[in-house]
């Protein structure tokens, strides 16, 4: 099993929303950002953008909240949570349980939707021209943070 998570860097995101457009076209068949599994939030107070996507939480509250056990964790090729639409009844309990607010709801189909990491090769990462989105091993994130901290202590910049 490969444990990877989608990381967004607000310092690199320019708000172009190419990630949203690509996702909506591939996953919903329409050029409508509201149907995208990734949402780009504008942070007014600091004039930056933050791409938000399902964190595939280790202790995913959406899994526990689903009364029909329609949400489960799979490990192929990366660990991710997925929705089984054969079991889902559209009750929206998963939406209420998500701490990050990254589960959407398709009113036309009466069912939730969320990022499934495109099976391990996220399209949003491929279309992000600024490099604001990356798929990383969580242990490498800790390494990156330690490296930046060490560089700052020595007066160097990244």
JSON list of C-alpha atoms in Angstrom, two decimals:
[
{"chain": "A", "resi": 1, "resn": "UNK", "atom": "CA", "xyz": [0.00, 0.00, 0.00]},
{"chain": "A", "resi": 2, "resn": "UNK", "atom": "CA", "xyz": [1.21, 3.47, -0.86]},
{"chain": "A", "resi": 3, "resn": "UNK", "atom": "CA", "xyz": [0.18, 6.24, 1.49]},
{"chain": "A", "resi": 4, "resn": "UNK", "atom": "CA", "xyz": [0.07, 9.54, -0.38]},
{"chain": "A", "resi": 5, "resn": "UNK", "atom": "CA", "xyz": [-1.88, 12.69, 0.24]},
{"chain": "A", "resi": 6, "resn": "UNK", "atom": "CA", "xyz": [-2.72, 15.65, -1.93]},
{"chain": "A", "resi": 7, "resn": "UNK", "atom": "CA", "xyz": [-0.95, 18.78, -0.73]},
{"chain": "A", "resi": 8, "resn": "UNK", "atom": "CA", "xyz": [-1.86, 22.31, -1.74]},
{"chain": "A", "resi": 9, "resn": "UNK", "atom": "CA", "xyz": [0.50, 25.26, -1.40]},
{"chain": "A", "resi": 10, "resn": "UNK", "atom": "CA", "xyz": [-1.34, 28.61, -1.16]},
{"chain": "A", "resi": 11, "resn": "UNK", "atom": "CA", "xyz": [1.96, 30.39, -1.82]},
{"chain": "A", "resi": 12, "resn": "UNK", "atom": "CA", "xyz": [2.00, 28.91, -5.32]},
{"chain": "A", "resi": 13, "resn": "UNK", "atom": "CA", "xyz": [-1.71, 28.94, -6.20]},
{"chain": "A", "resi": 14, "resn": "UNK", "atom": "CA", "xyz": [-2.70, 31.87, -8.42]},
{"chain": "A", "resi": 15, "resn": "UNK", "atom": "CA", "xyz": [-6.43, 31.12, -8.42]},
{"chain": "A", "resi": 16, "resn": "UNK", "atom": "CA", "xyz": [-6.62, 30.10, -12.10]},
{"chain": "A", "resi": 17, "resn": "UNK", "atom": "CA", "xyz": [-8.94, 27.20, -11.21]},
{"chain": "A", "resi": 18, "resn": "UNK", "atom": "CA", "xyz": [-7.59, 24.94, -13.96]},
{"chain": "A", "resi": 19, "resn": "UNK", "atom": "CA", "xyz": [-7.65, 22.13, -11.39]},
{"chain": "A", "resi": 20, "resn": "UNK", "atom": "CA", "xyz": [-11.38, 22.65, -10.85]},
{"chain": "A", "resi": 21, "resn": "UNK", "atom": "CA", "xyz": [-12.14, 22.82, -14.56]},
{"chain": "A", "resi": 22, "resn": "UNK", "atom": "CA", "xyz": [-10.18, 19.65, -15.39]},
{"chain": "A", "resi": 23, "resn": "UNK", "atom": "CA", "xyz": [-11.78, 17.77, -12.49]},
{"chain": "A", "resi": 24, "resn": "UNK", "atom": "CA", "xyz": [-15.34, 18.82, -13.36]},
{"chain": "A", "resi": 25, "resn": "UNK", "atom": "CA", "xyz": [-14.92, 17.86, -17.02]},
{"chain": "A", "resi": 26, "resn": "UNK", "atom": "CA", "xyz": [-13.47, 14.43, -16.25]},
{"chain": "A", "resi": 27, "resn": "UNK", "atom": "CA", "xyz": [-15.55, 13.51, -13.19]},
{"chain": "A", "resi": 28, "resn": "UNK", "atom": "CA", "xyz": [-18.90, 15.15, -14.02]},
{"chain": "A", "resi": 29, "resn": "UNK", "atom": "CA", "xyz": [-18.68, 15.61, -17.78]},
{"chain": "A", "resi": 30, "resn": "UNK", "atom": "CA", "xyz": [-19.38, 19.34, -17.54]},
{"chain": "A", "resi": 31, "resn": "UNK", "atom": "CA", "xyz": [-17.33, 22.53, -17.38]},
{"chain": "A", "resi": 32, "resn": "UNK", "atom": "CA", "xyz": [-18.86, 23.59, -14.06]},
{"chain": "A", "resi": 33, "resn": "UNK", "atom": "CA", "xyz": [-16.57, 24.30, -11.07]},
{"chain": "A", "resi": 34, "resn": "UNK", "atom": "CA", "xyz": [-19.38, 23.44, -8.65]},
{"chain": "A", "resi": 35, "resn": "UNK", "atom": "CA", "xyz": [-19.20, 19.83, -9.86]},
{"chain": "A", "resi": 36, "resn": "UNK", "atom": "CA", "xyz": [-15.46, 19.63, -9.21]},
{"chain": "A", "resi": 37, "resn": "UNK", "atom": "CA", "xyz": [-14.05, 17.45, -6.44]},
{"chain": "A", "resi": 38, "resn": "UNK", "atom": "CA", "xyz": [-11.53, 20.21, -5.66]},
{"chain": "A", "resi": 39, "resn": "UNK", "atom": "CA", "xyz": [-12.55, 23.73, -4.67]},
{"chain": "A", "resi": 40, "resn": "UNK", "atom": "CA", "xyz": [-10.32, 26.79, -4.74]},
{"chain": "A", "resi": 41, "resn": "UNK", "atom": "CA", "xyz": [-11.12, 29.13, -1.88]},
{"chain": "A", "resi": 42, "resn": "UNK", "atom": "CA", "xyz": [-10.13, 32.79, -2.01]},
{"chain": "A", "resi": 43, "resn": "UNK", "atom": "CA", "xyz": [-8.69, 34.00, 1.28]},
{"chain": "A", "resi": 44, "resn": "UNK", "atom": "CA", "xyz": [-9.67, 37.69, 1.20]},
{"chain": "A", "resi": 45, "resn": "UNK", "atom": "CA", "xyz": [-7.68, 38.74, 4.24]},
{"chain": "A", "resi": 46, "resn": "UNK", "atom": "CA", "xyz": [-4.34, 37.79, 2.66]},
{"chain": "A", "resi": 47, "resn": "UNK", "atom": "CA", "xyz": [-5.12, 37.88, -1.08]},
{"chain": "A", "resi": 48, "resn": "UNK", "atom": "CA", "xyz": [-4.28, 34.20, -1.59]},
{"chain": "A", "resi": 49, "resn": "UNK", "atom": "CA", "xyz": [-6.00, 31.09, -2.84]},
{"chain": "A", "resi": 50, "resn": "UNK", "atom": "CA", "xyz": [-6.26, 27.71, -1.17]},
{"chain": "A", "resi": 51, "resn": "UNK", "atom": "CA", "xyz": [-7.23, 24.58, -3.10]},
{"chain": "A", "resi": 52, "resn": "UNK", "atom": "CA", "xyz": [-9.32, 22.31, -0.86]},
{"chain": "A", "resi": 53, "resn": "UNK", "atom": "CA", "xyz": [-9.80, 18.61, -1.45]},
{"chain": "A", "resi": 54, "resn": "UNK", "atom": "CA", "xyz": [-10.75, 15.50, 0.52]},
{"chain": "A", "resi": 55, "resn": "UNK", "atom": "CA", "xyz": [-7.96, 14.66, 2.96]},
{"chain": "A", "resi": 56, "resn": "UNK", "atom": "CA", "xyz": [-8.75, 10.93, 2.93]},
{"chain": "A", "resi": 57, "resn": "UNK", "atom": "CA", "xyz": [-8.52, 11.07, 6.71]},
{"chain": "A", "resi": 58, "resn": "UNK", "atom": "CA", "xyz": [-7.06, 8.12, 8.55]},
{"chain": "A", "resi": 59, "resn": "UNK", "atom": "CA", "xyz": [-10.01, 8.18, 10.96]},
{"chain": "A", "resi": 60, "resn": "UNK", "atom": "CA", "xyz": [-12.45, 9.41, 8.29]},
{"chain": "A", "resi": 61, "resn": "UNK", "atom": "CA", "xyz": [-15.61, 10.71, 10.02]},
{"chain": "A", "resi": 62, "resn": "UNK", "atom": "CA", "xyz": [-17.53, 10.34, 6.75]},
{"chain": "A", "resi": 63, "resn": "UNK", "atom": "CA", "xyz": [-17.04, 6.57, 6.91]},
{"chain": "A", "resi": 64, "resn": "UNK", "atom": "CA", "xyz": [-18.36, 6.40, 10.47]},
{"chain": "A", "resi": 65, "resn": "UNK", "atom": "CA", "xyz": [-21.31, 8.71, 9.71]},
{"chain": "A", "resi": 66, "resn": "UNK", "atom": "CA", "xyz": [-22.66, 6.76, 6.74]},
{"chain": "A", "resi": 67, "resn": "UNK", "atom": "CA", "xyz": [-25.66, 4.68, 7.89]},
{"chain": "A", "resi": 68, "resn": "UNK", "atom": "CA", "xyz": [-25.47, 2.46, 4.79]},
{"chain": "A", "resi": 69, "resn": "UNK", "atom": "CA", "xyz": [-21.70, 1.79, 4.92]},
{"chain": "A", "resi": 70, "resn": "UNK", "atom": "CA", "xyz": [-21.43, 3.27, 1.43]},
{"chain": "A", "resi": 71, "resn": "UNK", "atom": "CA", "xyz": [-18.09, 4.95, 2.13]},
{"chain": "A", "resi": 72, "resn": "UNK", "atom": "CA", "xyz": [-15.02, 2.79, 2.56]},
{"chain": "A", "resi": 73, "resn": "UNK", "atom": "CA", "xyz": [-11.26, 2.91, 2.40]},
{"chain": "A", "resi": 74, "resn": "UNK", "atom": "CA", "xyz": [-9.45, 1.20, -0.44]},
{"chain": "A", "resi": 75, "resn": "UNK", "atom": "CA", "xyz": [-5.75, 0.67, -1.10]},
{"chain": "A", "resi": 76, "resn": "UNK", "atom": "CA", "xyz": [-5.35, 0.52, -4.87]},
{"chain": "A", "resi": 77, "resn": "UNK", "atom": "CA", "xyz": [-2.76, 1.91, -5.64]},
{"chain": "A", "resi": 78, "resn": "UNK", "atom": "CA", "xyz": [-3.00, 4.62, -2.97]},
{"chain": "A", "resi": 79, "resn": "UNK", "atom": "CA", "xyz": [-5.03, 4.74, 0.23]},
{"chain": "A", "resi": 80, "resn": "UNK", "atom": "CA", "xyz": [-8.25, 6.68, -0.37]},
{"chain": "A", "resi": 81, "resn": "UNK", "atom": "CA", "xyz": [-11.89, 6.80, 0.67]},
{"chain": "A", "resi": 82, "resn": "UNK", "atom": "CA", "xyz": [-14.52, 6.10, -1.97]},
{"chain": "A", "resi": 83, "resn": "UNK", "atom": "CA", "xyz": [-18.31, 6.17, -2.19]},
{"chain": "A", "resi": 84, "resn": "UNK", "atom": "CA", "xyz": [-20.21, 3.09, -3.36]},
{"chain": "A", "resi": 85, "resn": "UNK", "atom": "CA", "xyz": [-23.19, 4.57, -5.19]},
{"chain": "A", "resi": 86, "resn": "UNK", "atom": "CA", "xyz": [-24.97, 1.21, -5.15]},
{"chain": "A", "resi": 87, "resn": "UNK", "atom": "CA", "xyz": [-25.27, 1.58, -1.37]},
{"chain": "A", "resi": 88, "resn": "UNK", "atom": "CA", "xyz": [-25.54, 5.38, -0.99]},
{"chain": "A", "resi": 89, "resn": "UNK", "atom": "CA", "xyz": [-29.04, 6.74, -0.33]},
{"chain": "A", "resi": 90, "resn": "UNK", "atom": "CA", "xyz": [-28.10, 10.43, -0.50]},
{"chain": "A", "resi": 91, "resn": "UNK", "atom": "CA", "xyz": [-28.81, 11.19, 3.17]},
{"chain": "A", "resi": 92, "resn": "UNK", "atom": "CA", "xyz": [-25.95, 13.75, 3.37]},
{"chain": "A", "resi": 93, "resn": "UNK", "atom": "CA", "xyz": [-24.67, 12.45, 6.71]},
{"chain": "A", "resi": 94, "resn": "UNK", "atom": "CA", "xyz": [-21.16, 12.31, 5.22]},
{"chain": "A", "resi": 95, "resn": "UNK", "atom": "CA", "xyz": [-21.35, 16.00, 4.28]},
{"chain": "A", "resi": 96, "resn": "UNK", "atom": "CA", "xyz": [-22.21, 16.94, 7.85]},
{"chain": "A", "resi": 97, "resn": "UNK", "atom": "CA", "xyz": [-19.43, 14.74, 9.24]},
{"chain": "A", "resi": 98, "resn": "UNK", "atom": "CA", "xyz": [-16.61, 16.07, 7.03]},
{"chain": "A", "resi": 99, "resn": "UNK", "atom": "CA", "xyz": [-14.40, 18.41, 9.07]},
{"chain": "A", "resi": 100, "resn": "UNK", "atom": "CA", "xyz": [-12.96, 19.98, 5.93]},
{"chain": "A", "resi": 101, "resn": "UNK", "atom": "CA", "xyz": [-16.24, 20.54, 4.06]},
{"chain": "A", "resi": 102, "resn": "UNK", "atom": "CA", "xyz": [-14.82, 18.85, 0.98]},
{"chain": "A", "resi": 103, "resn": "UNK", "atom": "CA", "xyz": [-17.71, 16.54, 0.15]},
{"chain": "A", "resi": 104, "resn": "UNK", "atom": "CA", "xyz": [-20.06, 18.02, -2.41]},
{"chain": "A", "resi": 105, "resn": "UNK", "atom": "CA", "xyz": [-23.63, 17.08, -3.26]},
{"chain": "A", "resi": 106, "resn": "UNK", "atom": "CA", "xyz": [-25.06, 16.64, -6.74]},
{"chain": "A", "resi": 107, "resn": "UNK", "atom": "CA", "xyz": [-28.66, 17.84, -6.48]},
{"chain": "A", "resi": 108, "resn": "UNK", "atom": "CA", "xyz": [-29.58, 16.41, -9.89]},
{"chain": "A", "resi": 109, "resn": "UNK", "atom": "CA", "xyz": [-28.41, 12.91, -9.01]},
{"chain": "A", "resi": 110, "resn": "UNK", "atom": "CA", "xyz": [-29.23, 13.14, -5.31]},
{"chain": "A", "resi": 111, "resn": "UNK", "atom": "CA", "xyz": [-25.84, 11.89, -4.18]},
{"chain": "A", "resi": 112, "resn": "UNK", "atom": "CA", "xyz": [-22.60, 13.12, -2.64]},
{"chain": "A", "resi": 113, "resn": "UNK", "atom": "CA", "xyz": [-19.27, 13.32, -4.43]},
{"chain": "A", "resi": 114, "resn": "UNK", "atom": "CA", "xyz": [-15.69, 13.62, -3.23]},
{"chain": "A", "resi": 115, "resn": "UNK", "atom": "CA", "xyz": [-12.14, 13.36, -4.48]},
{"chain": "A", "resi": 116, "resn": "UNK", "atom": "CA", "xyz": [-10.94, 9.81, -5.07]},
{"chain": "A", "resi": 117, "resn": "UNK", "atom": "CA", "xyz": [-7.42, 10.91, -6.12]},
{"chain": "A", "resi": 118, "resn": "UNK", "atom": "CA", "xyz": [-8.27, 9.80, -9.68]},
{"chain": "A", "resi": 119, "resn": "UNK", "atom": "CA", "xyz": [-7.17, 6.30, -8.77]},
{"chain": "A", "resi": 120, "resn": "UNK", "atom": "CA", "xyz": [-3.70, 7.48, -7.71]},
{"chain": "A", "resi": 121, "resn": "UNK", "atom": "CA", "xyz": [-2.81, 9.94, -10.49]},
{"chain": "A", "resi": 122, "resn": "UNK", "atom": "CA", "xyz": [-4.83, 13.11, -9.74]},
{"chain": "A", "resi": 123, "resn": "UNK", "atom": "CA", "xyz": [-5.74, 15.12, -12.81]},
{"chain": "A", "resi": 124, "resn": "UNK", "atom": "CA", "xyz": [-5.74, 18.35, -10.81]},
{"chain": "A", "resi": 125, "resn": "UNK", "atom": "CA", "xyz": [-2.02, 17.88, -10.11]},
{"chain": "A", "resi": 126, "resn": "UNK", "atom": "CA", "xyz": [-1.34, 17.34, -13.81]},
{"chain": "A", "resi": 127, "resn": "UNK", "atom": "CA", "xyz": [-3.19, 20.53, -14.78]},
{"chain": "A", "resi": 128, "resn": "UNK", "atom": "CA", "xyz": [-1.73, 22.74, -12.03]},
{"chain": "A", "resi": 129, "resn": "UNK", "atom": "CA", "xyz": [0.72, 24.92, -13.97]},
{"chain": "A", "resi": 130, "resn": "UNK", "atom": "CA", "xyz": [2.13, 26.63, -10.87]},
{"chain": "A", "resi": 131, "resn": "UNK", "atom": "CA", "xyz": [2.94, 23.42, -8.97]},
{"chain": "A", "resi": 132, "resn": "UNK", "atom": "CA", "xyz": [0.59, 24.37, -6.13]},
{"chain": "A", "resi": 133, "resn": "UNK", "atom": "CA", "xyz": [-0.78, 20.81, -6.04]},
{"chain": "A", "resi": 134, "resn": "UNK", "atom": "CA", "xyz": [1.39, 17.77, -5.37]},
{"chain": "A", "resi": 135, "resn": "UNK", "atom": "CA", "xyz": [0.81, 14.17, -4.33]},
{"chain": "A", "resi": 136, "resn": "UNK", "atom": "CA", "xyz": [3.27, 13.28, -1.58]},
{"chain": "A", "resi": 137, "resn": "UNK", "atom": "CA", "xyz": [4.14, 10.63, 0.94]},
{"chain": "A", "resi": 138, "resn": "UNK", "atom": "CA", "xyz": [3.24, 12.13, 4.37]},
{"chain": "A", "resi": 139, "resn": "UNK", "atom": "CA", "xyz": [6.68, 11.25, 5.75]},
{"chain": "A", "resi": 140, "resn": "UNK", "atom": "CA", "xyz": [8.25, 13.43, 3.05]},
{"chain": "A", "resi": 141, "resn": "UNK", "atom": "CA", "xyz": [6.12, 16.36, 4.18]},
{"chain": "A", "resi": 142, "resn": "UNK", "atom": "CA", "xyz": [7.60, 16.10, 7.64]},
{"chain": "A", "resi": 143, "resn": "UNK", "atom": "CA", "xyz": [11.05, 15.91, 6.05]},
{"chain": "A", "resi": 144, "resn": "UNK", "atom": "CA", "xyz": [10.34, 19.01, 3.95]},
{"chain": "A", "resi": 145, "resn": "UNK", "atom": "CA", "xyz": [9.14, 20.94, 7.00]},
{"chain": "A", "resi": 146, "resn": "UNK", "atom": "CA", "xyz": [12.23, 19.92, 8.99]},
{"chain": "A", "resi": 147, "resn": "UNK", "atom": "CA", "xyz": [14.47, 20.96, 6.10]},
{"chain": "A", "resi": 148, "resn": "UNK", "atom": "CA", "xyz": [12.84, 24.40, 5.82]},
{"chain": "A", "resi": 149, "resn": "UNK", "atom": "CA", "xyz": [13.08, 24.87, 9.58]},
{"chain": "A", "resi": 150, "resn": "UNK", "atom": "CA", "xyz": [16.78, 23.96, 9.52]},
{"chain": "A", "resi": 151, "resn": "UNK", "atom": "CA", "xyz": [17.44, 26.35, 6.63]},
{"chain": "A", "resi": 152, "resn": "UNK", "atom": "CA", "xyz": [15.71, 29.20, 8.48]},
{"chain": "A", "resi": 153, "resn": "UNK", "atom": "CA", "xyz": [17.77, 28.53, 11.62]},
{"chain": "A", "resi": 154, "resn": "UNK", "atom": "CA", "xyz": [20.97, 28.84, 9.60]},
{"chain": "A", "resi": 155, "resn": "UNK", "atom": "CA", "xyz": [19.76, 32.04, 7.93]},
{"chain": "A", "resi": 156, "resn": "UNK", "atom": "CA", "xyz": [19.30, 30.44, 4.53]},
{"chain": "A", "resi": 157, "resn": "UNK", "atom": "CA", "xyz": [16.17, 30.58, 2.43]},
{"chain": "A", "resi": 158, "resn": "UNK", "atom": "CA", "xyz": [14.60, 27.91, 0.30]}
]
